[in-house]
Coordinates of C-alpha atoms in Angstrom, one line a residue:
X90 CA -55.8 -5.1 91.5
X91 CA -59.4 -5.3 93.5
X92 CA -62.4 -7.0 92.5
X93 CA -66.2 -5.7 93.8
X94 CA -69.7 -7.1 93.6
X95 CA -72.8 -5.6 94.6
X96 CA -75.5 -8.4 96.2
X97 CA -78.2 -7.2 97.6
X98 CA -78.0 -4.1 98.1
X99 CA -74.2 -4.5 100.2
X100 CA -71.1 -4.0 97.8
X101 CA -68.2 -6.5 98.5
X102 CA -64.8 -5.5 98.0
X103 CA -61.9 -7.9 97.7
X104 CA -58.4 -6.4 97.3
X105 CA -56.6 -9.2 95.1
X106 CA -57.1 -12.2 93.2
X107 CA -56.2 -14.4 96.1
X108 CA -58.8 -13.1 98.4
X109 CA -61.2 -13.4 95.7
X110 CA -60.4 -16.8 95.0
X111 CA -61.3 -17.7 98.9
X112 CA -64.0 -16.6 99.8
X113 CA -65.6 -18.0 96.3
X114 CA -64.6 -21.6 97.4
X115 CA -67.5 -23.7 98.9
X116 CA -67.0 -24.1 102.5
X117 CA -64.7 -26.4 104.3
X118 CA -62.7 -26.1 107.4
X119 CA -59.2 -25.6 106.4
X120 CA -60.0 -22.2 105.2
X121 CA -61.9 -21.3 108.2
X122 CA -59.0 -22.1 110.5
X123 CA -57.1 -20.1 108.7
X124 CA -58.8 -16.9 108.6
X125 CA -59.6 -16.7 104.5
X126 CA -63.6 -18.0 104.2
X127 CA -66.2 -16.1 103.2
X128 CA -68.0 -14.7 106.4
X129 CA -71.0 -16.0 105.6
X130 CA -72.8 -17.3 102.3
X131 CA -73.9 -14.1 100.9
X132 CA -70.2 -12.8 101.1
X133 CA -69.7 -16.5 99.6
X134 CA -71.9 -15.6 96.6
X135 CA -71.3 -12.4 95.9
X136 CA -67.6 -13.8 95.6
X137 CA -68.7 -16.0 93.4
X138 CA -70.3 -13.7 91.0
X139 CA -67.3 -11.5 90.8
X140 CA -65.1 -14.5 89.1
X141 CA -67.5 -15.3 86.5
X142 CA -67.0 -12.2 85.0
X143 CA -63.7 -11.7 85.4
X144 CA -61.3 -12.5 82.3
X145 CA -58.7 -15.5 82.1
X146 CA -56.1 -13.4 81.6
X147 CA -55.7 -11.9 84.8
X148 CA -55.7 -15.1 86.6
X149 CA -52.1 -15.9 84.6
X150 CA -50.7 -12.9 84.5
X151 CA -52.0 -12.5 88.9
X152 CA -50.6 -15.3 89.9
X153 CA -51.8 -16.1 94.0
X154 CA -48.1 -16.7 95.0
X155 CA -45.6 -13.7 93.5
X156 CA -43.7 -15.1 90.6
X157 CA -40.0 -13.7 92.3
X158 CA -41.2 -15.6 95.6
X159 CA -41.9 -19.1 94.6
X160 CA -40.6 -21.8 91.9
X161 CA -43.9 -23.3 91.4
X162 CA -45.7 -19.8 90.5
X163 CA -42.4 -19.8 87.7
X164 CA -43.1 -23.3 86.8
X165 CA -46.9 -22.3 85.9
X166 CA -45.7 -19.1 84.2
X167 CA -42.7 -20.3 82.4
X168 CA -44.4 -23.8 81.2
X169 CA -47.5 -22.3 80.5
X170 CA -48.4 -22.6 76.3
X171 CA -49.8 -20.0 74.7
X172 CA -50.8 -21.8 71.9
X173 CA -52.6 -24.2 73.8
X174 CA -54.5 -21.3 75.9
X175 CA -55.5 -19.0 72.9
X176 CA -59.4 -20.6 72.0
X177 CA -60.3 -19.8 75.1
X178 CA -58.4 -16.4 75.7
X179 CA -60.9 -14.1 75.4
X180 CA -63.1 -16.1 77.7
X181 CA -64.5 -15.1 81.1
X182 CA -64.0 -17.9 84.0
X183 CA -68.6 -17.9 83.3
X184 CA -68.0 -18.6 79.8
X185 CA -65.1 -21.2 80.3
X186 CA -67.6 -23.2 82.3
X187 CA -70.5 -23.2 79.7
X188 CA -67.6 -24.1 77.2
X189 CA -66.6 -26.6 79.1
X190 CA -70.2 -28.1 79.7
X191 CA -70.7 -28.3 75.6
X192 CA -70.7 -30.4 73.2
X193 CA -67.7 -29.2 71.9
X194 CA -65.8 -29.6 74.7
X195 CA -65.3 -32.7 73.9
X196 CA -62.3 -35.3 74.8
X197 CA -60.1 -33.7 71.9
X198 CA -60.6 -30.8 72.7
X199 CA -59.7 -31.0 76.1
X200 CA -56.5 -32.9 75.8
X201 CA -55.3 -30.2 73.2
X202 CA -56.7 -27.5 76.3
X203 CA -54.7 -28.9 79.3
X204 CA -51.1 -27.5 78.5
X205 CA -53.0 -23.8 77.9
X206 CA -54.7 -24.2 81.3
X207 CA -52.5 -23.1 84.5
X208 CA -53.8 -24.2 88.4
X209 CA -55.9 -20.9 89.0
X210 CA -57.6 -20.9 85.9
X211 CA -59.2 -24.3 86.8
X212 CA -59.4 -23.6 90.1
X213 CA -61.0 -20.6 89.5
X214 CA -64.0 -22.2 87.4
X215 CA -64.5 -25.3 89.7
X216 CA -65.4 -22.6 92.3
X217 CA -68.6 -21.6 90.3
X218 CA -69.5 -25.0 89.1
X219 CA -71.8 -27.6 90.8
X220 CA -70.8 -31.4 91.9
X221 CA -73.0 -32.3 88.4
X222 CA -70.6 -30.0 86.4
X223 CA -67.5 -31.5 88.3
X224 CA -68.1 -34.8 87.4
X225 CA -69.8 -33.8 83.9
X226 CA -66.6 -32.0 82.5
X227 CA -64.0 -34.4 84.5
X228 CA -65.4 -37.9 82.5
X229 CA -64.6 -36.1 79.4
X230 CA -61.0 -36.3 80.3
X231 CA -58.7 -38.8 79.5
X232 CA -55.3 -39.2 80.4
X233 CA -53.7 -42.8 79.7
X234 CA -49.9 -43.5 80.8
X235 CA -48.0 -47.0 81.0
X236 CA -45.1 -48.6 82.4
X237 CA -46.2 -52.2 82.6
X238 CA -49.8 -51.8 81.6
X239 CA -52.0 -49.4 80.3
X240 CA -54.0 -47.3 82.6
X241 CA -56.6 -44.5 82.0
X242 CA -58.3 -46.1 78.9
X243 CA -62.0 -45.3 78.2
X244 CA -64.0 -48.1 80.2
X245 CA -61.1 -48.8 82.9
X246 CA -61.0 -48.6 86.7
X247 CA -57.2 -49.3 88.1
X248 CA -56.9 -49.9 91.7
X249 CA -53.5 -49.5 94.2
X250 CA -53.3 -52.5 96.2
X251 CA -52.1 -51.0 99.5
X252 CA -51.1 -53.8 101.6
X253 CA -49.8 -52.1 104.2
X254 CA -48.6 -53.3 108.0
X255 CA -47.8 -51.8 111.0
X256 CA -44.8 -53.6 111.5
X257 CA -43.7 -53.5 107.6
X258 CA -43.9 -57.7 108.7
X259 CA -43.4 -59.0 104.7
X260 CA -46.0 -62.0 105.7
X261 CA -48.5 -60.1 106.5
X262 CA -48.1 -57.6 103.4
X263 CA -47.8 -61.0 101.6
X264 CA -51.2 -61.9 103.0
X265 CA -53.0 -58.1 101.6
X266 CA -51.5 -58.8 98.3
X267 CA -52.7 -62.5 98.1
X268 CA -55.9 -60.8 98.7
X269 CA -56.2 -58.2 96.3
X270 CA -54.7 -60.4 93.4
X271 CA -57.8 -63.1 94.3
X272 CA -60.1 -59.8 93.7
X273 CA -58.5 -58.1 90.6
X274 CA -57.0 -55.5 92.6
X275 CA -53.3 -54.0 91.5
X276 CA -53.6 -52.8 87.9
X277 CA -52.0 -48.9 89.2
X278 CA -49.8 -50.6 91.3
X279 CA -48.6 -52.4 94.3
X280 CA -47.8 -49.9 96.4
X281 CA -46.8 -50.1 100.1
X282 CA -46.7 -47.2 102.2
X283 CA -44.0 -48.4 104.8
X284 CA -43.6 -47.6 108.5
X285 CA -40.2 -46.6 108.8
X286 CA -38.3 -44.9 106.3
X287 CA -34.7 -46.7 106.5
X288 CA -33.3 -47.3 103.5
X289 CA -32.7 -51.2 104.6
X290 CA -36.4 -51.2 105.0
X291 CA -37.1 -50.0 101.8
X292 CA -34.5 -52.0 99.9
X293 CA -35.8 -55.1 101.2
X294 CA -40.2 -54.3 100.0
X295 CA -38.7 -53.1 97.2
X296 CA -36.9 -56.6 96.6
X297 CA -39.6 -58.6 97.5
X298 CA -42.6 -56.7 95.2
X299 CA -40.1 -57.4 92.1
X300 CA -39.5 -61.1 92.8
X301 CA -43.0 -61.4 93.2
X302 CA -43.5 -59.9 89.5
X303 CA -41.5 -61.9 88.3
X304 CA -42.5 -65.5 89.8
X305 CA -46.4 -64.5 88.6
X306 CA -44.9 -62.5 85.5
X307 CA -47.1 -59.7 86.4
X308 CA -48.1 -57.3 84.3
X309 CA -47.9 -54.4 86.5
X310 CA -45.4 -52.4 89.0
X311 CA -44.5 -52.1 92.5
X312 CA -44.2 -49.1 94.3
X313 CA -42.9 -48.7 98.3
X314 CA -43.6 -44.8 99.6
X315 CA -40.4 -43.5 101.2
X316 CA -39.4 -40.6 100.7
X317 CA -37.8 -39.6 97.1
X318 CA -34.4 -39.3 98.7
X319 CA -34.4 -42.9 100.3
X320 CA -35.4 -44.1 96.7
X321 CA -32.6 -42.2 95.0
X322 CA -30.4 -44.0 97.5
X323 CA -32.0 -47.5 97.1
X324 CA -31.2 -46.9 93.1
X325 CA -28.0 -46.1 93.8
X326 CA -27.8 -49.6 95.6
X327 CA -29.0 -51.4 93.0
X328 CA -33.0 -51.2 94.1
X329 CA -35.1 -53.0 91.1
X330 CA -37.3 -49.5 91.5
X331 CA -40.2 -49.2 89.6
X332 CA -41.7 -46.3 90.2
X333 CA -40.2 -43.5 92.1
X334 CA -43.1 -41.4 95.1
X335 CA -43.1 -38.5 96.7
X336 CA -45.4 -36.4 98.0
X337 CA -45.8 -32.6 96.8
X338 CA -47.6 -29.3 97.2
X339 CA -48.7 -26.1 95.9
X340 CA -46.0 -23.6 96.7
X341 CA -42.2 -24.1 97.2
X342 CA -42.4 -23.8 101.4
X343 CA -45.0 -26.1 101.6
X344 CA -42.5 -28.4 99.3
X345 CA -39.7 -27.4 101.2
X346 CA -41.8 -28.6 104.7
X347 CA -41.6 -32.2 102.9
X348 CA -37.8 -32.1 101.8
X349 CA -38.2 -31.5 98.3
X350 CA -37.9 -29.1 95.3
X351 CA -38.0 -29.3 92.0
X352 CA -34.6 -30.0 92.1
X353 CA -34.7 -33.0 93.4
X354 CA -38.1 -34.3 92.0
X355 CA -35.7 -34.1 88.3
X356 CA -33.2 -36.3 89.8
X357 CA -35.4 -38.7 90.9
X358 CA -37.2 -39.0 87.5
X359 CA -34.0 -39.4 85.9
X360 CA -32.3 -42.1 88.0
X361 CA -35.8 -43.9 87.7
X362 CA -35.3 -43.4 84.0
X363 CA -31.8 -44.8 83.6
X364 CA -33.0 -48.0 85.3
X365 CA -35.2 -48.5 81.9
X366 CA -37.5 -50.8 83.4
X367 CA -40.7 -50.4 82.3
X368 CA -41.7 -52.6 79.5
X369 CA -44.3 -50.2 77.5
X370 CA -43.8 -46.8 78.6
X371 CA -41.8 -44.5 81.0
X372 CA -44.1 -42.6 83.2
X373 CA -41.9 -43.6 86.1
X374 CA -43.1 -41.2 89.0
X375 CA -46.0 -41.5 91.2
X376 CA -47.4 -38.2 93.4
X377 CA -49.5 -37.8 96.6
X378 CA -51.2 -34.7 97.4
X379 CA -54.5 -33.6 99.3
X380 CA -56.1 -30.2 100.3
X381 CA -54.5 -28.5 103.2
X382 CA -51.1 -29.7 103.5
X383 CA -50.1 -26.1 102.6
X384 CA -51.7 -24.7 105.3
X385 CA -50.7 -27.7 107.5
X386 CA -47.2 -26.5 106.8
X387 CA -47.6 -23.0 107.6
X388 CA -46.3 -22.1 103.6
X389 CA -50.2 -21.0 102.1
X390 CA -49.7 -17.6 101.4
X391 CA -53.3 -16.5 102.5
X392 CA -54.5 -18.9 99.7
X393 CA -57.4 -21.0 100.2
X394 CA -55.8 -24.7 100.5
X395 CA -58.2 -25.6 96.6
X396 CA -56.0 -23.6 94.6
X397 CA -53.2 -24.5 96.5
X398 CA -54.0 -28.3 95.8
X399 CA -54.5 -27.1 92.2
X400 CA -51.0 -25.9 92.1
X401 CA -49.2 -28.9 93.1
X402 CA -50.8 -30.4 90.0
X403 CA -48.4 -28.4 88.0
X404 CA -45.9 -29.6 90.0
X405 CA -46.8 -33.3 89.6
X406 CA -47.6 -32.1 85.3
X407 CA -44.1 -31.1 85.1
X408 CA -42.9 -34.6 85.5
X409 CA -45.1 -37.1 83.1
X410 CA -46.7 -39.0 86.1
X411 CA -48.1 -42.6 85.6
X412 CA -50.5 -41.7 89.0
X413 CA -51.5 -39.1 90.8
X414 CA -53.5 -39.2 94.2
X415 CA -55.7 -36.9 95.8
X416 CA -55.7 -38.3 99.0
X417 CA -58.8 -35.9 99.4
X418 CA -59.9 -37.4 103.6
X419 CA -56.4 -38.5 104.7
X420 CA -55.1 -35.0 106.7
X421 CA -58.5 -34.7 109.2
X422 CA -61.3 -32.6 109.7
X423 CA -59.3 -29.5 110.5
X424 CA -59.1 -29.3 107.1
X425 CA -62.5 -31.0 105.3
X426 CA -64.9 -31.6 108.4
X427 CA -67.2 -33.6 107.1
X428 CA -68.6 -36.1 104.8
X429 CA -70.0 -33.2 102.8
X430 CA -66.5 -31.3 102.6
X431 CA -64.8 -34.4 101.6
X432 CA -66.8 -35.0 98.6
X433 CA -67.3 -32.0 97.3
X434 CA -62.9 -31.5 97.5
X435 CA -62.9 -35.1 96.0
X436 CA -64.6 -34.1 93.2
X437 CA -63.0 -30.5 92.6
X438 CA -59.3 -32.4 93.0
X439 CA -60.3 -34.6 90.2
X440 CA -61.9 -31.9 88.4
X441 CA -59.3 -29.9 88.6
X442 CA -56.1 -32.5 87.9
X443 CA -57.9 -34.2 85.3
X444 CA -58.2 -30.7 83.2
X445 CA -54.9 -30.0 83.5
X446 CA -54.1 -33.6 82.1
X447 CA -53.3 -35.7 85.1
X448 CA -54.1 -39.5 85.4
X449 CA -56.0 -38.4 88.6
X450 CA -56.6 -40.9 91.5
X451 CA -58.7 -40.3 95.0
X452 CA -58.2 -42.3 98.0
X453 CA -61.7 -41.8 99.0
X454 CA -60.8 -42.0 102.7
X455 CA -61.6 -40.2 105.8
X456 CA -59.9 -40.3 109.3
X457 CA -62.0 -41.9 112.4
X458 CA -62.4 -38.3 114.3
X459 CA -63.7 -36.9 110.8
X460 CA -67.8 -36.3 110.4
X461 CA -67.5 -38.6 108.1
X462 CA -68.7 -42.5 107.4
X463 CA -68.6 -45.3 105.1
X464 CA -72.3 -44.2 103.2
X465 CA -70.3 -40.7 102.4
X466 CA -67.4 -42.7 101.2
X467 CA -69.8 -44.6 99.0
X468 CA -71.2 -41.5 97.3
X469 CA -67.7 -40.2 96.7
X470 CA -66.9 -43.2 95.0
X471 CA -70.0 -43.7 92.8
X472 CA -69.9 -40.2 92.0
X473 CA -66.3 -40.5 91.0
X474 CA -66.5 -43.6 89.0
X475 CA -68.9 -41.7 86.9
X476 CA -66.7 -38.7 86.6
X477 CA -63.6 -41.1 84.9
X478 CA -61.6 -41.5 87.9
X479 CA -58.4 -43.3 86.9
X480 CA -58.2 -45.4 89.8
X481 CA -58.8 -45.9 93.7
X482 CA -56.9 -47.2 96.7
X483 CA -57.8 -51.1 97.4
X484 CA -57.5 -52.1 100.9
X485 CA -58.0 -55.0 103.1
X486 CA -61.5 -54.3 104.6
X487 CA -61.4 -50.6 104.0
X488 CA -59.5 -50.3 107.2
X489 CA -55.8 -49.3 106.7
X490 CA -54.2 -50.5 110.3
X491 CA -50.8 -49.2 109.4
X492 CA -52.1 -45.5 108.3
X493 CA -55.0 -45.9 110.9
X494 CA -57.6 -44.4 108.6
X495 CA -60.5 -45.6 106.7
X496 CA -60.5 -46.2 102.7
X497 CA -62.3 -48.6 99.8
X498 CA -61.5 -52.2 99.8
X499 CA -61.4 -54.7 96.7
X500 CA -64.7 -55.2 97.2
X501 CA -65.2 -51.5 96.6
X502 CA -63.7 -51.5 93.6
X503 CA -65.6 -54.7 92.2
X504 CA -68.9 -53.2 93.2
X505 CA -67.5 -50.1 91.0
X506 CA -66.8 -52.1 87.7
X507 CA -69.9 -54.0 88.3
X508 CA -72.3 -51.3 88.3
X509 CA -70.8 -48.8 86.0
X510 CA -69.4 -51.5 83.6
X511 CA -65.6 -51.0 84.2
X512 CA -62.5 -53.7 83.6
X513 CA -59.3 -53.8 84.5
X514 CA -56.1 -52.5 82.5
X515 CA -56.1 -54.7 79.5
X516 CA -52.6 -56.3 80.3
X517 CA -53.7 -57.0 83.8
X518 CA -57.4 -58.2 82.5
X519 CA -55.7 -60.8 80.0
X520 CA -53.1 -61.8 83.2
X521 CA -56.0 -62.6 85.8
X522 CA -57.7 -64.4 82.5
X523 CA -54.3 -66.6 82.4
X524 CA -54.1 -67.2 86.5
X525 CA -57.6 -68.4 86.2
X526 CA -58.9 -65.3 89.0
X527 CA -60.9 -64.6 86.2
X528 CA -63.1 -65.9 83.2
X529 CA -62.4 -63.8 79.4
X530 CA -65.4 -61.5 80.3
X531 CA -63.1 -60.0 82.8
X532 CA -65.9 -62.0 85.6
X533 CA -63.9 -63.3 88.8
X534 CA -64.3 -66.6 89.3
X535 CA -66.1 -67.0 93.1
X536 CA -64.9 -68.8 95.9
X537 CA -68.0 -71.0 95.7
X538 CA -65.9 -72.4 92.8
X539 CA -63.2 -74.3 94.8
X540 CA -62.5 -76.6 92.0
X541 CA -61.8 -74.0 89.6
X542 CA -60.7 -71.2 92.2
X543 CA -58.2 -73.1 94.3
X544 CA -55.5 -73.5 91.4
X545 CA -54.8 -69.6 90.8
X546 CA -54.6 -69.6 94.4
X547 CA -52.1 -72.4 94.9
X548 CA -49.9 -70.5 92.1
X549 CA -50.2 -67.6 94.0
X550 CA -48.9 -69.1 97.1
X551 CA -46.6 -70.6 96.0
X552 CA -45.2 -66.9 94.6
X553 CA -45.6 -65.8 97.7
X554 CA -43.2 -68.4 99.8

């Protein structure tokens, strides 16, 4: 089925949904380099124009990746409630956006919505909405899971402490986490991503973030990111594993290019499961994804690499998450070139995951050959805290020097609560309340304070030995 739209005076003809869909999204790199863009911005608006009118119906039943082709296009389909979908069936992709800008969109409303809503759907309307509208629609949302804590409730930022080292040395990941505890950082989780992915390796993080817990009775979980088949193997070996990670994408190739299936993502959830670990809930899995690993992989279909990223939300949906990451800068500029592509994909990945009832995360990054620099990062992160972004990454000076890329530091994330009046998770709040980090206004107590400050950090030291 084609789609046309006449713009001044030139018609535009696009011969499926999928080249519809691309040349409407706003431009960014990844779908120049591979040959799907608009050719310039009157094609771009004309595109545009076409999807607003168009039905939601078609975008189901359409799907951008054949249904007898790809497991992720029959996870949409098959999952997809039609219950869910119908007050909004008869909408056009223009008319789901004014809904969804109303009043009576509100947070009910949307959380009855995300189960009717499939990946192109939302895609489909974030491509006709403006940052505003993003992060309008996307603080409406909310999506609250638990393990050991609470995270997502109204008036919450969470952080990942990410205390990662080049040399996986356990002191000097000691030393990052010493850090963020002293600034309030690890309510999402600890989470390290290690260099090497041996099993021993793993075992051994994975040992040391529990009997750190323990010793400081933590309210919170640990995470190490190896791959979902070393974890499965570390809880085969008796691995205290908290929360099981893996990274994922929008069609089954592109899952394929990072060893996995859906398949195997079940398995992993349910050996995580049998370990019944967490103490208040059992969202046990923990996903990574960002714009243009699809295309990175060779497995995008001729998509445009938004509704790809889109589509491994229903992937990451399908197994009750307790986070989700859009690691929006992380991949390069061959992809999002610029400070202005990266926020503008940080806000649609939010957008997007949050509609379809994800406890969305960014790692508002960028790598050091990206157009990109710390006052872009700073926008994104405002502009995110104001759209209800679960939580953000926590690093030691911004500067990951195991990853070699730039992120938001502690300090990032206190300047974030500060301004837009944000705490903790409760159970974490009431914990850095009873180390002393903090006072029972959720306020850290400053360095300046030596007499009060140095006995939280003696106690945490001590953990730490």
């Amino acid at each position: 089925m084609g789609y046309a739209e006449t713009l001044g005076g030139t018609r535009y003809v696009f011969s499926d949904l999928k080249t519809l869909l691309a040349r409407a999204t706003p431009p960014r790199s990844g779908d120049r380099l591979a040959g799907v863009a608009a050719a310039d911005m009157t094609e771009r608006v004309a595109a545009q124009r076409a999807p607003a009118d168009l039905r939601l119906r078609p975008l189901i039943e359409d799907p951008v990746v054949p249904y007898e082709a790809d497991e992720i296009t029959r996870l949409i389909i098959d999952t997809h409630n039609p219950d869910a979908f119908a007050p909004i069936a008869a909408m056009t992709v223009g008319e789901l956006r004014d809904w969804l800008l109303s009043d009576a969109a509100d947070t009910a409303a949307l959380t009855r919505l995300a189960a009717g809503l499939t990946p192109e759907i939302v895609a489909a309307v974030s491509k006709i909405m403006r940052l505003q509208d993003l992060v309008s629609v996307a603080a409406k949302c909310r999506v609250v899971t638990r393990f050991r804590n609470t995270i997502g409730l109204d008036g919450r930022l969470s952080t990942r402490l990410q205390p990662n080292h080049p040399t996986d040395d356990v002191r000097g990941i000691a030393a990052s986490i010493l850090d963020g505890l002293m600034l309030g950082s690890g309510d999402a989780v600890i989470g390290i991503n290690p260099a090497t992915d041996s099993l021993q390796k793993y075992l051994e993080l994975t040992r040391f973030l529990d009997q750190l817990r323990e010793r400081l009775d933590l309210p919170g979980q640990g995470c190490v990111l190896a791959h979902v088949t070393t974890a499965i193997a570390a809880i085969e070996h008796g691995a205290p594993v908290d929360l099981v990670f893996q990274s994922v994408a929008g069609t089954e190739a592109a899952n394929r290019h990072f060893g996995v299936d859906l398949a195997l993502l079940r398995e992993a959830r349910e050996a995580a499961l049998s370990l019944g670990r967490g103490s208040i809930g059992t969202n046990v899995m923990y996903f990574e994804t960002g714009q243009g690993s699809a295309l990175s992989a060779e497995a995008h279909h001729d998509v445009d690499q938004q509704t790809l990223e889109a589509r491994a939300y229903a992937v990451a949906r399908a197994f009750d998450p307790l986070l989700v990451n859009s690691v929006v800068g992380f991949i390069g500029p061959e992809y999002l070139f610029d400070g202005k592509e990266i926020i503008r994909a940080g806000l649609e990945d939010h957008f997007c995951g949050k509609l379809l009832g994800l406890p969305m995360g960014c790692d508002v990054c960028y790598t050091n050959h990206a157009e990109a620099d710390q006052d872009d990062m700073d926008a994104l992160l405002t502009l995110l805290g104001v759209a209800g972004c679960t939580y953000i990454m926590g690093v030691p000076g911004a500067d990951d020097v195991m990853l070699s890329y730039q992120s938001s530091s502690f300090h990032d994330a206190l300047y974030l609560r500060r301004v837009l009046d944000k705490r903790p998770a409760p159970e974490f709040e009431t914990w850095l309340e009873r180390m002393g980090i903090a006072d029972a206004y959720g306020n850290l107590i400053g360095p300046e304070r030596t007499d009060i400050a140095a006995a939280p950090l003696r106690r945490l030291l001590a953990a730490l030995e």
